[in-house]
Short mmCIF file of C-alpha atoms in Angstrom, two decimals:
data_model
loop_
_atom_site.label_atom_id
_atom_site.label_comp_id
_atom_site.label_asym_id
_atom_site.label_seq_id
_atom_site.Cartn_x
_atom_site.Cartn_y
_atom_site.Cartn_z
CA UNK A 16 -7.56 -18.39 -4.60
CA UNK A 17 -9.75 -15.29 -4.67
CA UNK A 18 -11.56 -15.43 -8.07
CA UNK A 19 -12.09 -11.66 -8.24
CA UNK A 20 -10.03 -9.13 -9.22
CA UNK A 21 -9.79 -5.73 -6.86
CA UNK A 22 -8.66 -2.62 -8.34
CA UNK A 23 -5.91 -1.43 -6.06
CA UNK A 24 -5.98 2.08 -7.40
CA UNK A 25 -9.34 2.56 -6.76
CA UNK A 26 -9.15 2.13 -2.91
CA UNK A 27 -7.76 5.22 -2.71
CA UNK A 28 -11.38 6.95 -4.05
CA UNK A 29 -13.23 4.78 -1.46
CA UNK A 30 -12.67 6.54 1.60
CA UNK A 31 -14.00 9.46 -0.26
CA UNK A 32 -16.88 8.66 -1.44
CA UNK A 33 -15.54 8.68 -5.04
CA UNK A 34 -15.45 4.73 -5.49
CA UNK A 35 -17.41 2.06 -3.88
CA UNK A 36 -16.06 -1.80 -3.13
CA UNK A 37 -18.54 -3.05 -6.21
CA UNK A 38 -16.79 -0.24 -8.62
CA UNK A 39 -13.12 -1.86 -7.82
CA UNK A 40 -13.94 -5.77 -8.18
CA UNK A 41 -14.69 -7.86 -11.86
CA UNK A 42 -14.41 -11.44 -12.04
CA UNK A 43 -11.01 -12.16 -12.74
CA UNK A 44 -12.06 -15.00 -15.97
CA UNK A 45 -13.23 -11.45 -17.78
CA UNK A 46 -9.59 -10.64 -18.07
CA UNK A 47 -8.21 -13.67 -19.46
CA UNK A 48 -8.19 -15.07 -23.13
CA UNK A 49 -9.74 -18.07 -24.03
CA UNK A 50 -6.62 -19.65 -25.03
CA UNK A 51 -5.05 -19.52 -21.29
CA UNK A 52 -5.33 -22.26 -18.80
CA UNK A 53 -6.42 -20.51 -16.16
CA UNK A 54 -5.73 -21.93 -12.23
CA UNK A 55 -6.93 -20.61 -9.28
CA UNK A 56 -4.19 -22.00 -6.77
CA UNK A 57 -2.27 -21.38 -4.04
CA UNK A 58 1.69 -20.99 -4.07
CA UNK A 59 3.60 -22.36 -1.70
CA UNK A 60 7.02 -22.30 -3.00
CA UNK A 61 9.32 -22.14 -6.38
CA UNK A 62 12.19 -24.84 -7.54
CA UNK A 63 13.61 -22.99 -9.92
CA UNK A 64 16.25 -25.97 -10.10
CA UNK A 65 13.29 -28.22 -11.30
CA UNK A 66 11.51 -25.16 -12.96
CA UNK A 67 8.81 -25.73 -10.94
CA UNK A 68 6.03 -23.81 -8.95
CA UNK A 69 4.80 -25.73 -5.84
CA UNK A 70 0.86 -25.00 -5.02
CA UNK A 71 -1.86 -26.13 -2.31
CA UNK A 72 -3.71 -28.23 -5.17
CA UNK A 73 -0.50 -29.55 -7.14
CA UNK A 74 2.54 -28.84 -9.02
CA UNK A 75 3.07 -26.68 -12.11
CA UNK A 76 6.10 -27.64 -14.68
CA UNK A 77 7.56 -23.90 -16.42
CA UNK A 78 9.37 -23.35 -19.06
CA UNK A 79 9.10 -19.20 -18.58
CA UNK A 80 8.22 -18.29 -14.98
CA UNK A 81 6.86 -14.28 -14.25
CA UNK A 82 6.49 -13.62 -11.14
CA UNK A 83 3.98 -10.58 -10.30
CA UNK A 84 2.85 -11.12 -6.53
CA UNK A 85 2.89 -7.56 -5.58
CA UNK A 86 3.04 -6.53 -1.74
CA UNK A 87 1.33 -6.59 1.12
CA UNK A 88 1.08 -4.66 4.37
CA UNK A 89 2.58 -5.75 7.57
CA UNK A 90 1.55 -2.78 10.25
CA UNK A 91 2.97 -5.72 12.53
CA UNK A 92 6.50 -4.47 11.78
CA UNK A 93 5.72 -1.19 13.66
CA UNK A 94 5.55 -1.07 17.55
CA UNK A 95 3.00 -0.42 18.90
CA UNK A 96 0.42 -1.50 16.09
CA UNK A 97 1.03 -4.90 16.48
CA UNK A 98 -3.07 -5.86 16.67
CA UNK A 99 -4.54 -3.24 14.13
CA UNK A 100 -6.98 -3.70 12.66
CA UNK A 101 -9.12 -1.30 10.43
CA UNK A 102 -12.19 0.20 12.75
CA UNK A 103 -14.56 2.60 11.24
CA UNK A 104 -14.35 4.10 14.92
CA UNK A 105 -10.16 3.58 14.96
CA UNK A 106 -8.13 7.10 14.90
CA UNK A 107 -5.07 4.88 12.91
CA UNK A 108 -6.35 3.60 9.01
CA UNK A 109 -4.78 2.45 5.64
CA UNK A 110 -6.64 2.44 2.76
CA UNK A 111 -4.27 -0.74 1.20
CA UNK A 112 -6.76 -2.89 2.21
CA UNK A 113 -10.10 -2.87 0.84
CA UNK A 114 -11.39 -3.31 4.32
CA UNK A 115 -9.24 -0.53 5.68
CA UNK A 116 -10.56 1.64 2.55
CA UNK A 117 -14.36 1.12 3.69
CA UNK A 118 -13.40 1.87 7.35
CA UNK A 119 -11.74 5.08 6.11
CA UNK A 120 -14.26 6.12 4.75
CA UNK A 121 -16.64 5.64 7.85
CA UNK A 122 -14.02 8.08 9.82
CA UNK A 123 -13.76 10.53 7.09
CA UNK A 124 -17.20 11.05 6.60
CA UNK A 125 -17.77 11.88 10.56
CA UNK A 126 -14.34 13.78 11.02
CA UNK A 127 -14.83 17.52 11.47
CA UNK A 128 -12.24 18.78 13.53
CA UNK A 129 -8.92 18.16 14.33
CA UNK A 130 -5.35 16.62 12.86
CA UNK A 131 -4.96 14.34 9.73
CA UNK A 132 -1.75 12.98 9.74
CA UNK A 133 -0.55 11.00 6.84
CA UNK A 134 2.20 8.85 7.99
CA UNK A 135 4.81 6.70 5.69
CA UNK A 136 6.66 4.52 7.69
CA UNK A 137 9.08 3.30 5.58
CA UNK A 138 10.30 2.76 2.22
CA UNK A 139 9.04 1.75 -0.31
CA UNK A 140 5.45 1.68 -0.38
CA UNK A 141 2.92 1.09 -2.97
CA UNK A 142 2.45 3.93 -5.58
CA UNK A 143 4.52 6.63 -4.77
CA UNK A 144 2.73 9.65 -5.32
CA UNK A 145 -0.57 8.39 -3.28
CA UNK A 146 0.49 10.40 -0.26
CA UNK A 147 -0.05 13.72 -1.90
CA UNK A 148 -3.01 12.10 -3.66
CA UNK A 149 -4.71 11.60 -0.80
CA UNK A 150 -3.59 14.55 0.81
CA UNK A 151 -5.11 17.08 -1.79
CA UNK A 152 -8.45 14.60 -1.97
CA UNK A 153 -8.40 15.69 1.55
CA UNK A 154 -8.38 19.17 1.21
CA UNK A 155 -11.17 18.96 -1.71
CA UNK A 156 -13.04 16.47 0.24
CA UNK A 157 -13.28 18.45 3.54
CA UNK A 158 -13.94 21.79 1.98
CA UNK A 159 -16.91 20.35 0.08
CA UNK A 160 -18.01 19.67 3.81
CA UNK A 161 -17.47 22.90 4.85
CA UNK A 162 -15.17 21.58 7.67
CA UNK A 163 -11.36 22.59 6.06
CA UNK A 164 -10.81 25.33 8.26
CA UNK A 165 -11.49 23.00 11.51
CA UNK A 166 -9.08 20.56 10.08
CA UNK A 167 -5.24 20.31 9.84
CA UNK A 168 -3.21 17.74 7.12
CA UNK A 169 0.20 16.88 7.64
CA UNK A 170 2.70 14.59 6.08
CA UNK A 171 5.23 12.63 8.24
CA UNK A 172 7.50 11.18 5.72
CA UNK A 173 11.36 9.18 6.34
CA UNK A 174 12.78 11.50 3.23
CA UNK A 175 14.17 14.69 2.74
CA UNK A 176 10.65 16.12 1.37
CA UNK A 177 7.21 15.41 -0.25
CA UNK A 178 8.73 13.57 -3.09
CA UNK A 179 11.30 11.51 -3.81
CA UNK A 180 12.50 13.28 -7.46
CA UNK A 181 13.68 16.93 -7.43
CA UNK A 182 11.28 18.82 -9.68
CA UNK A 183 8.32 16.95 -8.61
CA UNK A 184 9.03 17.97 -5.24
CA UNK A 185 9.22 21.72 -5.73
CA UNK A 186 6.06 21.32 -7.70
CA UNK A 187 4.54 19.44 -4.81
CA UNK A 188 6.07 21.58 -2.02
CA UNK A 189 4.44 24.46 -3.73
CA UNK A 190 1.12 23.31 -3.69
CA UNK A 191 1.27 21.94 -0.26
CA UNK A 192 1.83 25.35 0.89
CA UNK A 193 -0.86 26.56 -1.19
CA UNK A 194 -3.51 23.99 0.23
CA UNK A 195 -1.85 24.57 3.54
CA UNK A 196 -0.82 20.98 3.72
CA UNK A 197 2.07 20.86 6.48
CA UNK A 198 5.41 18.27 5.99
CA UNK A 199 7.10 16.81 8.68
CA UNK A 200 10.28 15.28 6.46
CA UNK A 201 13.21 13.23 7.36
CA UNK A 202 11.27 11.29 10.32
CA UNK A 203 12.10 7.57 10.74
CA UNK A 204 9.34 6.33 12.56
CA UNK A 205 10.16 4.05 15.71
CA UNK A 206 7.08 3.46 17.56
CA UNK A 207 3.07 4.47 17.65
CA UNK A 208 1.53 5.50 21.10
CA UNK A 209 -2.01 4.29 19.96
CA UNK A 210 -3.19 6.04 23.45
CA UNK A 211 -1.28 9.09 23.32
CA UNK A 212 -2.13 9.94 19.89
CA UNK A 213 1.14 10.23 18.77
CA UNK A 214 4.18 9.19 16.07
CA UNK A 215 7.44 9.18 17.75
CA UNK A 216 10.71 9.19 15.75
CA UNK A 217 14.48 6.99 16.30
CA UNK A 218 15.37 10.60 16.84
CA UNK A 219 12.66 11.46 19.98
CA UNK A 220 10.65 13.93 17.77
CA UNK A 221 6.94 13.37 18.37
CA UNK A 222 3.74 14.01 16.06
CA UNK A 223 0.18 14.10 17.61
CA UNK A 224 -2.57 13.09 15.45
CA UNK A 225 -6.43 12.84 16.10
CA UNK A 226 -6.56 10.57 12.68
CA UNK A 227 -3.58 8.90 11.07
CA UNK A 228 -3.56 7.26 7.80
CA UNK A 229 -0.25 5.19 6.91
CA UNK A 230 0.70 3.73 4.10
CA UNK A 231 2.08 0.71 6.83
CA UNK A 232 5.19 -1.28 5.85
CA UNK A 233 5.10 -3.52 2.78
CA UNK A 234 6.39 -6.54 2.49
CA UNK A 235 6.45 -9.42 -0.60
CA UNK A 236 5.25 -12.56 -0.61
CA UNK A 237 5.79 -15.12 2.14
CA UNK A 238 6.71 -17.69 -0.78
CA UNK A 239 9.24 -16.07 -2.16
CA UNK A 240 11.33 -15.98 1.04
CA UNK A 241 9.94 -19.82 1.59
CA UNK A 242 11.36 -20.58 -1.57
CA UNK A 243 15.15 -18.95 -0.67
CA UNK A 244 14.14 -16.23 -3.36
CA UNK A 245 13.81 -13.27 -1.11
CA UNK A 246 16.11 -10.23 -0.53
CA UNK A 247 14.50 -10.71 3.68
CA UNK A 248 11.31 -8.42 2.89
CA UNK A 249 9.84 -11.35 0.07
CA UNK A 250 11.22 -8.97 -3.22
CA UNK A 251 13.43 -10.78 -5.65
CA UNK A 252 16.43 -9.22 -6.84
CA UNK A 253 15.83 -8.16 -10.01
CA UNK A 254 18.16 -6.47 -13.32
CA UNK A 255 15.88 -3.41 -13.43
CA UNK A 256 16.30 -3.01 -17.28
CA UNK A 257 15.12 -6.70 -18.07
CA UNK A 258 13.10 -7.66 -15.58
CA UNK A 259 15.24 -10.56 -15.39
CA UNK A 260 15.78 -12.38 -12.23
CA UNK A 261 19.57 -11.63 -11.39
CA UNK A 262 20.24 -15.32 -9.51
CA UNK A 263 17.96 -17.15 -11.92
CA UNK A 264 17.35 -18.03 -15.24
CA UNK A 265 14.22 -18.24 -17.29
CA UNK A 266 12.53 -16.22 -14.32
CA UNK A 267 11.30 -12.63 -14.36
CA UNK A 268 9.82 -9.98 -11.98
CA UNK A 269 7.54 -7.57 -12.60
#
């Protein structure tokens, strides 16, 4: 219902100064051709046996139906971070929110000492490569400040390593080690001691952290599940070489 557009991508500059909310928001009716009927509405569910999409306001008939509701955080999935929320004075942030991007960048800008820890929680996330991203902003960020010898950055990741595709990964690896950028791989991530400070794993390893960024879990949309579309996390099952929707016809996912 939101008629502005936000620039995920561009959340990621935020807490760095780089971006501000104005520079990732346009008016969503700039995007679209003249020729479209455009409606803001809400979705409540599909009937793909009636090739129909059920909305707050009414009912749209389909002939073609593309599905592109992204994802959306749910920290709630992680114990112990049941009721974040993003503080510019919190020590746990995400940046997938353009409120948790501004609050980020409140922290950042005061953070001088101490332990960054970039956690993933789980698979998959948003935009794969936005841990290192972040990571080496980080390191530019905080020695423009003058502060990168105070300060230690450290990925926590569930994989075997900093990436998910071999040569990438040695590529990455090698410049971690270069911008002294630590990796804590192959940690599943059961609960977060917001008191303590720390990550604990299914495993009992612990992490401490002074700030942790996470890219939270990520879930699809509520709808999709509503609609008895959903795979349990709100995706849709999908033939990855035609987008197609794999139990239904004249639907694809992108």
């Amino acid at each position: 219902n939101d008629e502005v557009h936000h620039y995920q991508p561009g959340w990621l500059f935020i807490p760095f100064g780089v971006y501000t909310a104005d520079d990732c928001m346009k008016p969503k009716r700039s995007f679209i051709p003249k020729n479209v009927d455009f409606k803001l509405d809400e979705v409540v569910a599909v009937h793909p046996d009636k090739r129909q999409v059920e909305c707050k306001k009414q009912s749209y008939d389909y002939d073609w139906l593309v599905i592109a509701t992204g994802c959306t955080i749910f920290p709630e999935e992680v114990d112990g971070m049941e009721n974040w929320k993003p503080e510019p004075t919190g020590d746990i942030h995400s940046f997938f929110t353009l409120e948790g991007a501004e609050a980020l960048y409140q922290r950042m800008k005061h953070f001088k000492s101490g332990k960054i820890v970039f956690n993933i929680p789980e698979m998959p996330h948003k935009c794969p490569v936005v841990p290192m991203e972040f990571m080496v902003m980080a390191d530019s960020f905080f020695k423009q400040k003058g502060v990168r010898e105070d300060i230690q950055i450290e990925l926590v990741t569930p994989i075997t390593g900093i990436f998910t595709k071999p040569i990438a990964t040695q590529i990455l690896t090698e410049s971690a080690v270069e911008k002294k950028i630590s990796v804590v791989p192959d940690f599943s991530l059961l609960e977060v001691d917001a008191s303590a400070k720390t990550l604990e794993s299914a495993g009992g390893e612990k992490v401490s952290y002074d700030l942790m960024v996470s890219t939270m879990p990520n879930m699809g949309a509520k709808y999709v599940e509503d609609s008895g579309m959903g795979d349990g996390m709100g995706y849709v099952f999908t033939d990855h070489h035609t987008l197609k929707a794999q139990k239904y016809d004249n639907i694809y996912v992108i």
